[in-house]
Amino acid sequence: MIAEYLVKEAIIPDLRSGDKAGVVREMVEALSKAGSVRDVDGTTEWLLEREKLGSTGIGQNIAVPHAKREDVKKLLVTVGLSARGIDFDALDGDPVNIVFLVLAPSDATGLHLKVLARIARLLKDKVFRNSLRSCKSAQDVFSTIKEEDERAV
Amino acid sequence: MDIEIFILWASALIFISVLTSKLSDRFSLPALLLFLLVGILAGSEGLGGIYFDDPGLAKTIGVFALIFIIYYGGLDTPWKSVKPLLAPGLILATFGVLITAVTVGLFAVLILKFSLLEGLLLGSIVSSTDAAAVFSVLRSRRISLKGSLKSLLELESGSNDPMAVFLTIGVIGLLAGQNASGVQLLPLFVLNMGVGLLAGYLMARLGIFMINRVKLEYDGLYQVLIAALILLTYSVANFSRGNGFLAVYVLGLMMSRSAFIHKRQSVRFYEGVAWLMQIAMFLTLGLLVFPSQIKPIIGPGLLISAMLIFLGRPISVFLCLLPFRFQFKEKVLISWVGLRGAVPVILATFPLLAGVAQAHTIFNIVFFVVLTSVLVQGTSIPVVSKRLGLDIPFDRKKRYPLELDETEGIEASLNDLIVPYNSAAVGQPIASIDLPPQALIVLISRAEHFIIPTGSTVIEAGDVLLVLGKDSDFSQVQATLSKLREPEEKSS
């Protein structure tokens, strides 16, 4: 169910930034280039605003920044990987390698919760995390997620 | 008229008006138009045969009603969604109004052979869009506009009436020779708006402080206190040469952002008052109009309407939004949602009372312009927004039971968080986790289904929790759940 929301063109296999704000912006910009997001500044700010309530770094080198926004038309997921690691204020203090960014329309609470739960569940699997980390291209990332998504029904 | 008869008529007309609002949903006509029709039908040229020809009384009722309608407009403005649009909204509400007034004014000089000032007077009167009309169309007609358009339109229509009032009174002053020249209007404008703003702000601070401190014996008195506060705010601003309507709007806006005793009841109460005032006002105005006098001005009226809809409004919208990032089609839609309503008709009674030469023609034209604007624009907004691809299909707006609108009186919102994999809370029942008492986990999204939690529900890693509470409490929940599991328990 994630694959259908995943914006393939916005996947970044090698994030340039090393900090939270930079990474979120980079990923939102990628979504914007793919034509999925219009207001880059506003959306970035909104996601970081959510981070202020508590980091979405959920451990195991994973972060899932997410927010709901009125101007988002359909639910969007994109993925960014960073080999050197990002400081995401995660609870365990470890740097983050895998970022799943989720944007949902403000009236799609149910779907939003489901997608988040699905992402959290898939990433629980160490093998999946490792195969994601070893991806070199956006296409790699996309098919790895798609495969796992279809396998783990 | 005998008081008994008056009560009978008033109650019957209000009763009918309320019932006609049902028709407005069904036949997609704005409710205010129907109220007007009820008034016209009740008038001396209609079925009711009530003769009413007192612009003084109409103006009194109109101004009084307007105070409450504008207050409610402020109270009902969703501050959070409006805040990022403050700049374009306020420019539309000031310069936009001015540009509309001037373009329509010049056109009136051309086709009606008005003098420049008379033309400007007509332009000023029809220059503001109507909050009640815009709201009722946007809300009742099952229209969802994309993104921030709806908020922008609501902000604009709620806040542009003071400018129209200012321009109208200013031009009447010029016509009467009170002000030597238009140049003198500029400092007057700054004073008028500045004092209005300040008066509204100060009265709101004072009022909210009082409401929360006064400890009245009877709950019902709080709404009476607020009614007095609203009228007093208008008067204070007015007598200090400020704009009373702006002051009242600011008061409403401030009240909506603050916490005060019985706030929820108050919002409900003033919603009712605003409706009653709207009905009373439109009925009165409907009675005041004589359809036979409208007939001769249909030709020029149509021209002025067309001019306003297709030129005046678009020019002002496109000029005002030049510095902002809006798409072309968005500006087209904003131009189209330029509904006129009560304010122009009330303002049109001002020149009647001031004894302006063309006052009757102006009144009838204004009435006609409002009618066509509401009929043409009001009924076609769904079609236009669809054509422009700026509407959200209604079925997509399906409501889940998981949503909480910003609700007056509850400062809580719903936020979600993912339980970290190595959280100390994993494997624990909710009851044993030390959560802030003011926050409630209302739903857990796990795997493919939703769980309604109880105290004994055990938290799993990767659960998504939907938490109801204030932002500060939510942060605390997140902090609690982010505590690491003891290292010796750590599994790989």
Coordinates of C-alpha atoms in Angstrom, one line a residue, chain B:
Chain B
M1 CA -48.4 50.9 12.8
D2 CA -50.1 49.4 15.8
I3 CA -47.6 47.4 17.9
E4 CA -49.7 44.2 17.8
I5 CA -49.8 44.3 14.0
F6 CA -46.1 45.1 13.9
I7 CA -45.2 42.0 16.0
L8 CA -47.4 39.8 13.8
W9 CA -45.8 41.0 10.6
A10 CA -42.2 40.9 12.0
S11 CA -42.6 37.4 13.4
A12 CA -44.3 36.1 10.3
L13 CA -41.7 37.5 8.0
I14 CA -38.8 36.3 10.0
F15 CA -40.5 32.9 10.2
I16 CA -40.9 32.7 6.5
S17 CA -37.3 33.9 6.0
V18 CA -35.9 31.1 8.1
L19 CA -37.9 28.6 6.2
T20 CA -36.8 29.9 2.9
S21 CA -33.2 29.2 3.9
K22 CA -34.1 25.6 3.2
L23 CA -34.8 26.5 -0.4
S24 CA -31.5 28.1 -0.7
D25 CA -29.8 24.7 -0.2
R26 CA -32.1 23.0 -2.6
F27 CA -32.0 25.5 -5.4
S28 CA -28.5 26.8 -4.8
L29 CA -29.5 30.4 -4.3
P30 CA -27.8 32.4 -1.6
A31 CA -30.1 32.7 1.4
L32 CA -29.7 36.5 1.6
L33 CA -31.3 36.8 -1.8
L34 CA -34.3 34.9 -0.6
F35 CA -34.6 37.1 2.5
L36 CA -34.6 40.2 0.2
L37 CA -37.3 38.6 -2.0
V38 CA -39.5 38.0 1.1
G39 CA -39.1 41.6 2.0
I40 CA -40.0 42.8 -1.5
L41 CA -43.0 40.5 -1.6
A42 CA -44.2 41.8 1.7
G43 CA -43.8 45.4 0.5
S44 CA -46.4 47.7 -0.8
E45 CA -45.9 46.6 -4.4
G46 CA -46.0 42.9 -3.4
L47 CA -48.5 40.6 -1.7
G48 CA -48.0 42.0 1.8
G49 CA -48.9 45.6 1.0
I50 CA -46.7 47.0 3.7
Y51 CA -45.7 50.6 2.8
F52 CA -42.3 51.4 4.1
D53 CA -40.4 54.4 2.9
D54 CA -38.1 55.5 5.7
P55 CA -34.4 55.4 4.7
G56 CA -33.5 56.8 8.2
L57 CA -35.0 53.9 10.0
A58 CA -33.6 51.5 7.4
K59 CA -30.1 52.9 7.9
T60 CA -30.4 52.7 11.7
I61 CA -31.4 49.0 11.5
G62 CA -28.7 48.5 8.9
V63 CA -25.9 50.0 10.8
F64 CA -27.0 48.2 14.0
A65 CA -27.2 44.9 12.2
L66 CA -23.9 45.5 10.5
I67 CA -22.1 45.9 13.8
F68 CA -23.2 42.5 14.9
I69 CA -22.6 40.8 11.5
I70 CA -19.1 42.2 11.2
Y71 CA -18.3 41.2 14.8
Y72 CA -19.4 37.7 14.1
G73 CA -17.3 37.8 10.9
G74 CA -14.3 38.5 13.0
L75 CA -15.2 36.0 15.7
D76 CA -15.7 33.3 13.0
T77 CA -12.4 33.9 11.2
P78 CA -10.2 30.9 11.6
W79 CA -7.1 32.7 12.6
K80 CA -4.7 29.8 12.1
S81 CA -5.5 29.4 8.4
V82 CA -5.9 33.1 7.8
K83 CA -2.6 34.2 9.4
P84 CA -0.3 33.3 6.5
L85 CA -2.6 35.2 4.1
L86 CA -2.7 38.4 6.1
A87 CA -0.7 40.4 3.5
P88 CA -2.6 39.6 0.4
G89 CA -5.9 39.7 2.3
L90 CA -5.4 43.1 3.8
I91 CA -4.1 44.6 0.5
L92 CA -7.3 43.3 -1.2
A93 CA -9.3 44.7 1.6
T94 CA -7.9 48.2 1.3
F95 CA -6.3 49.0 -2.1
G96 CA -8.5 46.4 -3.8
V97 CA -11.6 48.2 -2.5
L98 CA -10.2 51.6 -3.6
I99 CA -9.3 50.3 -7.1
T100 CA -12.8 48.8 -7.5
A101 CA -14.4 52.0 -6.4
V102 CA -12.4 54.2 -8.8
T103 CA -12.9 51.9 -11.9
V104 CA -16.6 51.6 -11.3
G105 CA -16.8 55.3 -10.5
L106 CA -15.1 56.3 -13.7
F107 CA -17.4 54.0 -15.7
A108 CA -20.5 55.5 -14.1
V109 CA -19.3 58.9 -15.1
L110 CA -19.1 57.7 -18.7
I111 CA -22.4 55.9 -19.0
L112 CA -24.7 57.5 -16.4
K113 CA -23.4 61.1 -17.0
F114 CA -22.7 61.3 -13.3
S115 CA -20.3 63.9 -12.0
L116 CA -17.0 62.6 -11.0
L117 CA -17.9 62.6 -7.3
E118 CA -21.3 61.0 -7.8
G119 CA -19.6 58.3 -9.8
L120 CA -17.0 57.8 -7.1
L121 CA -19.8 57.6 -4.6
L122 CA -21.5 54.8 -6.5
G123 CA -18.2 53.1 -6.9
S124 CA -17.4 53.3 -3.2
I125 CA -20.8 52.0 -2.2
V126 CA -20.5 48.8 -4.2
S127 CA -16.7 48.4 -3.6
S128 CA -16.7 45.8 -0.8
T129 CA -17.5 42.2 -1.1
D130 CA -19.9 40.8 1.3
A131 CA -18.8 38.4 4.0
A132 CA -22.2 36.9 4.6
A133 CA -22.8 36.3 0.9
V134 CA -19.4 34.8 0.4
F135 CA -19.6 32.6 3.5
S136 CA -23.0 31.4 2.8
V137 CA -22.1 30.4 -0.8
L138 CA -18.8 28.9 0.2
R139 CA -20.2 26.9 3.1
S140 CA -23.7 25.9 2.1
R141 CA -23.1 25.1 -1.5
R142 CA -20.9 22.2 -0.8
I143 CA -18.0 23.9 -2.4
S144 CA -14.5 23.1 -1.4
L145 CA -11.9 25.4 -2.9
K146 CA -8.4 24.2 -3.1
G147 CA -5.6 25.3 -0.8
S148 CA -5.7 28.7 0.7
L149 CA -8.2 30.3 -1.6
K150 CA -11.1 29.8 0.7
S151 CA -9.3 31.3 3.7
L152 CA -8.2 34.3 1.6
L153 CA -11.7 35.0 0.3
E154 CA -13.1 34.7 3.8
L155 CA -10.5 37.1 5.2
E156 CA -11.0 39.6 2.4
S157 CA -14.7 39.7 2.6
G158 CA -14.7 39.9 6.4
S159 CA -12.3 42.8 6.5
N160 CA -13.1 45.0 3.5
D161 CA -16.3 46.6 4.7
P162 CA -14.7 49.3 6.9
M163 CA -12.8 50.6 3.8
A164 CA -16.0 50.8 1.8
V165 CA -17.8 52.6 4.7
F166 CA -14.8 55.0 4.9
L167 CA -14.8 55.8 1.2
T168 CA -18.6 56.3 1.1
I169 CA -18.6 58.7 4.0
G170 CA -15.6 60.4 2.7
V171 CA -17.1 61.0 -0.8
I172 CA -20.4 62.2 0.8
G173 CA -18.3 64.6 2.8
L174 CA -16.6 65.8 -0.4
L175 CA -20.0 66.2 -2.1
A176 CA -21.3 68.3 0.8
G177 CA -18.2 70.4 0.6
Q178 CA -17.0 69.5 4.1
N179 CA -13.7 68.4 2.9
A180 CA -12.1 70.8 0.5
S181 CA -10.3 68.1 -1.6
G182 CA -9.7 64.4 -2.0
V183 CA -6.1 65.0 -0.8
Q184 CA -7.4 65.5 2.7
L185 CA -8.8 62.0 2.7
L186 CA -5.4 60.4 3.0
P187 CA -4.5 61.6 6.5
L188 CA -8.2 61.0 7.4
F189 CA -7.9 57.5 6.1
V190 CA -4.8 56.8 8.3
L191 CA -6.5 58.3 11.3
N192 CA -9.8 56.5 10.6
M193 CA -8.2 53.0 10.2
G194 CA -5.5 53.5 12.9
V195 CA -7.9 54.6 15.6
G196 CA -10.4 51.9 14.6
L197 CA -7.7 49.3 14.9
L198 CA -6.4 50.6 18.2
A199 CA -9.9 51.0 19.7
G200 CA -10.8 47.4 18.7
Y201 CA -7.6 46.1 20.1
L202 CA -7.8 48.0 23.4
M203 CA -11.5 47.2 23.9
A204 CA -10.8 43.6 23.3
R205 CA -8.0 43.4 25.9
L206 CA -10.1 45.3 28.4
G207 CA -13.3 43.3 27.6
I208 CA -11.7 39.9 27.8
F209 CA -10.0 40.9 31.1
M210 CA -13.3 42.0 32.5
I211 CA -15.3 39.0 31.3
N212 CA -12.8 36.7 33.0
R213 CA -12.7 38.7 36.2
V214 CA -16.2 39.9 36.8
K215 CA -17.8 36.7 38.1
L216 CA -21.4 37.3 37.2
E217 CA -24.1 35.6 39.2
Y218 CA -26.1 34.7 36.1
D219 CA -24.5 32.9 33.1
G220 CA -26.9 34.6 30.7
L221 CA -25.5 38.0 31.6
Y222 CA -22.2 37.2 30.0
Q223 CA -23.7 37.4 26.5
V224 CA -25.4 40.7 27.4
L225 CA -22.1 42.0 28.7
I226 CA -20.5 41.1 25.3
A227 CA -23.3 42.8 23.4
A228 CA -22.7 45.9 25.3
L229 CA -18.9 45.5 24.7
I230 CA -19.5 45.3 21.0
L231 CA -21.7 48.4 20.8
L232 CA -19.4 50.3 23.1
T233 CA -16.4 49.4 20.9
Y234 CA -18.2 50.8 17.9
S235 CA -19.0 54.0 19.7
V236 CA -15.6 54.5 21.3
A237 CA -14.0 54.1 17.9
N238 CA -16.6 56.3 16.2
F239 CA -16.4 59.1 18.7
S240 CA -12.6 59.1 18.6
R241 CA -12.9 59.6 14.8
G242 CA -11.9 56.0 14.1
N243 CA -13.7 53.4 12.0
G244 CA -16.2 51.7 14.2
F245 CA -16.8 48.7 11.9
L246 CA -13.1 48.0 11.8
A247 CA -12.9 48.2 15.6
V248 CA -15.7 45.7 15.9
Y249 CA -14.1 43.4 13.4
V250 CA -10.8 43.5 15.3
L251 CA -12.7 42.9 18.5
G252 CA -14.3 39.8 17.1
L253 CA -10.9 38.6 15.7
M254 CA -9.3 39.1 19.1
M255 CA -12.1 37.4 21.0
S256 CA -11.8 34.4 18.7
R257 CA -8.1 34.1 19.5
S258 CA -8.5 34.4 23.3
A259 CA -9.9 32.2 25.9
F260 CA -12.8 33.6 27.9
I261 CA -15.6 32.3 30.1
H262 CA -18.5 30.7 28.2
K263 CA -16.7 31.2 24.9
R264 CA -18.4 28.3 23.2
Q265 CA -21.9 29.5 24.1
S266 CA -20.9 33.0 23.1
V267 CA -19.9 31.9 19.6
R268 CA -23.1 30.0 19.2
F269 CA -25.1 32.9 20.6
Y270 CA -23.6 35.5 18.2
E271 CA -24.0 33.1 15.3
G272 CA -27.7 33.3 16.0
V273 CA -27.7 37.0 16.5
A274 CA -25.8 37.5 13.2
W275 CA -28.4 35.5 11.4
L276 CA -31.3 37.4 13.0
M277 CA -29.6 40.7 12.1
Q278 CA -29.1 39.6 8.5
I279 CA -32.7 38.6 8.2
A280 CA -34.0 41.8 9.8
M281 CA -31.7 43.9 7.6
F282 CA -32.6 42.2 4.3
L283 CA -36.3 42.3 5.1
T284 CA -36.1 46.0 5.8
L285 CA -34.1 46.6 2.7
G286 CA -36.5 44.5 0.7
L287 CA -39.4 46.6 2.0
L288 CA -37.6 49.8 1.2
V289 CA -37.2 48.9 -2.5
F290 CA -39.9 49.7 -4.9
P291 CA -39.6 47.3 -7.9
S292 CA -41.4 49.8 -10.1
Q293 CA -38.5 52.2 -9.6
I294 CA -35.9 49.6 -10.4
K295 CA -37.3 49.0 -13.9
P296 CA -36.1 52.2 -15.5
I297 CA -32.5 51.7 -14.4
I298 CA -32.2 48.1 -15.6
G299 CA -30.2 49.1 -18.6
P300 CA -27.6 51.2 -16.9
G301 CA -27.8 48.8 -13.9
L302 CA -26.8 45.8 -16.0
L303 CA -23.9 47.8 -17.6
I304 CA -22.6 48.8 -14.2
S305 CA -22.9 45.2 -12.9
A306 CA -21.1 43.8 -15.9
M307 CA -18.5 46.5 -15.5
L308 CA -18.0 45.6 -11.8
I309 CA -18.0 41.8 -12.4
F310 CA -15.8 41.7 -15.6
L311 CA -13.6 44.7 -15.2
G312 CA -13.5 46.4 -11.8
R313 CA -13.1 43.4 -9.6
P314 CA -10.6 41.6 -11.9
I315 CA -8.5 44.7 -12.3
S316 CA -8.3 45.2 -8.6
V317 CA -7.6 41.5 -7.8
F318 CA -4.9 41.2 -10.4
L319 CA -3.2 44.4 -9.4
C320 CA -3.4 43.7 -5.7
L321 CA -2.0 40.1 -6.0
L322 CA 0.8 41.2 -8.3
P323 CA 3.4 40.8 -5.5
F324 CA 2.2 37.4 -4.4
R325 CA 2.5 34.0 -5.9
F326 CA -0.9 33.1 -7.2
Q327 CA -1.7 31.3 -10.3
F328 CA -3.6 33.0 -13.1
K329 CA -6.6 30.7 -12.7
E330 CA -6.6 31.3 -8.9
K331 CA -6.8 35.1 -9.5
V332 CA -9.7 34.5 -12.0
L333 CA -11.6 32.6 -9.3
I334 CA -10.9 35.2 -6.6
S335 CA -12.2 37.8 -9.1
W336 CA -15.3 35.8 -9.6
V337 CA -16.1 35.3 -5.9
G338 CA -16.6 39.1 -5.5
L339 CA -20.2 38.9 -4.3
R340 CA -21.8 42.1 -3.1
G341 CA -24.4 42.0 -0.4
A342 CA -25.8 43.9 2.5
V343 CA -23.1 46.5 3.0
P344 CA -23.6 48.2 -0.4
V345 CA -27.4 48.4 0.2
I346 CA -27.0 49.8 3.6
L347 CA -24.4 52.3 2.4
A348 CA -26.8 53.3 -0.4
T349 CA -29.1 54.7 2.3
F350 CA -26.4 57.1 3.4
P351 CA -26.6 59.4 0.4
L352 CA -30.5 59.3 0.7
L353 CA -30.2 60.8 4.1
A354 CA -27.4 63.2 3.2
G355 CA -29.6 64.6 0.5
V356 CA -27.3 63.9 -2.4
A357 CA -28.8 64.8 -5.7
Q358 CA -28.6 61.4 -7.4
A359 CA -29.3 59.5 -4.2
H360 CA -32.4 57.7 -5.5
T361 CA -30.8 56.6 -8.7
I362 CA -27.8 55.4 -6.8
F363 CA -29.9 53.5 -4.4
N364 CA -31.8 51.7 -7.1
I365 CA -28.6 50.9 -9.1
V366 CA -26.8 49.6 -6.1
F367 CA -29.7 47.4 -5.3
F368 CA -29.8 46.1 -8.8
V369 CA -26.0 45.5 -8.8
V370 CA -26.2 43.5 -5.6
L371 CA -29.0 41.5 -7.0
T372 CA -27.2 40.6 -10.2
S373 CA -23.9 39.9 -8.5
V374 CA -25.5 37.5 -6.1
L375 CA -27.5 35.9 -8.8
V376 CA -24.8 35.6 -11.5
Q377 CA -21.7 35.0 -9.4
G378 CA -23.3 33.4 -6.4
T379 CA -25.0 30.6 -8.4
S380 CA -22.1 30.0 -10.8
I381 CA -19.2 29.6 -8.4
P382 CA -19.4 25.8 -8.4
V383 CA -19.3 25.7 -12.2
V384 CA -16.5 28.3 -12.5
S385 CA -14.3 26.6 -9.9
K386 CA -14.8 23.3 -11.6
R387 CA -13.9 24.7 -15.0
L388 CA -10.7 26.2 -13.5
G389 CA -9.9 22.9 -11.8
L390 CA -9.8 24.6 -8.4
D391 CA -12.5 22.7 -6.6
I392 CA -12.1 19.6 -4.5
P393 CA -14.7 17.1 -5.5
F394 CA -17.1 16.8 -2.6
D395 CA -16.9 13.0 -2.3
R396 CA -13.1 13.3 -1.6
K397 CA -14.0 15.3 1.5
K398 CA -15.3 12.2 3.2
R399 CA -15.2 12.7 6.9
Y400 CA -13.6 10.2 9.0
P401 CA -14.6 9.9 12.6
L402 CA -11.0 10.6 13.4
E403 CA -11.1 14.2 12.8
L404 CA -11.3 17.1 15.1
D405 CA -12.0 20.5 13.7
E406 CA -10.5 23.4 15.6
T407 CA -13.2 23.6 18.2
E408 CA -14.0 26.6 20.3
G409 CA -13.5 25.9 24.0
I410 CA -11.2 23.0 23.5
E411 CA -7.6 23.9 23.1
A412 CA -6.7 20.4 22.2
S413 CA -5.8 19.0 18.8
L414 CA -5.1 15.6 17.4
N415 CA -1.5 14.7 16.7
D416 CA 0.1 11.5 15.7
L417 CA 3.3 9.9 16.7
I418 CA 5.2 6.6 15.9
V419 CA 6.3 4.6 18.9
P420 CA 10.1 4.3 18.6
Y421 CA 11.3 0.7 18.2
N422 CA 13.5 0.8 21.3
S423 CA 11.1 2.8 23.5
A424 CA 10.8 1.8 27.1
A425 CA 7.1 1.8 26.7
V426 CA 7.1 -1.1 24.2
G427 CA 5.5 -4.1 25.8
Q428 CA 3.9 -2.1 28.5
P429 CA 0.2 -1.6 29.0
I430 CA -0.9 2.0 28.6
A431 CA -2.0 2.3 32.2
S432 CA 1.5 1.7 33.4
I433 CA 3.1 4.4 31.3
D434 CA 3.5 7.8 33.0
L435 CA 1.5 10.0 30.6
P436 CA 0.3 13.5 31.3
P437 CA -3.3 13.3 32.6
Q438 CA -4.4 16.0 30.0
A439 CA -3.5 13.8 27.0
L440 CA -5.5 10.9 25.7
I441 CA -4.5 8.2 23.3
V442 CA -7.7 7.9 21.3
L443 CA -6.6 5.5 18.6
I444 CA -3.8 3.1 17.7
S445 CA -3.0 2.3 14.1
R446 CA -1.2 -1.1 14.0
A447 CA -0.6 -3.3 11.0
E448 CA -3.8 -3.2 9.0
H449 CA -6.3 -2.1 11.6
F450 CA -7.2 0.5 14.2
I451 CA -7.4 -0.3 17.9
I452 CA -9.4 1.7 20.4
P453 CA -7.1 1.5 23.3
T454 CA -7.9 0.8 27.0
G455 CA -5.6 1.0 29.9
S456 CA -4.6 -2.6 29.4
T457 CA -3.7 -2.3 25.7
V458 CA -0.1 -3.2 25.3
I459 CA 2.0 -0.8 23.2
E460 CA 4.1 -2.3 20.4
A461 CA 7.1 -0.9 18.6
G462 CA 6.0 1.0 15.5
D463 CA 2.5 1.6 16.7
V464 CA 1.1 4.9 15.5
L465 CA -0.8 6.7 18.2
L466 CA -3.4 9.4 17.7
V467 CA -3.2 11.6 20.7
L468 CA -5.8 14.2 21.8
G469 CA -4.3 17.0 23.8
K470 CA -2.6 20.4 23.9
D471 CA 0.6 20.7 22.0
S472 CA 2.6 20.9 25.2
D473 CA 1.0 17.8 26.6
F474 CA 1.6 16.0 23.2
S475 CA 5.3 16.9 23.4
Q476 CA 5.4 15.4 26.9
V477 CA 3.8 12.2 25.6
Q478 CA 6.3 12.0 22.9
A479 CA 9.1 12.6 25.3
T480 CA 7.9 9.9 27.6
L481 CA 7.6 7.4 24.7
S482 CA 11.1 8.4 23.6
K483 CA 12.7 7.1 26.7
L484 CA 15.0 4.3 25.8
R485 CA 14.6 0.8 26.9
E486 CA 17.2 -0.4 29.5
P487 CA 20.2 -1.5 27.6
E488 CA 20.2 -5.1 29.1
E489 CA 16.7 -5.6 27.6
K490 CA 17.8 -4.4 24.2
S491 CA 17.3 -7.0 21.6
S492 CA 18.9 -6.8 18.3

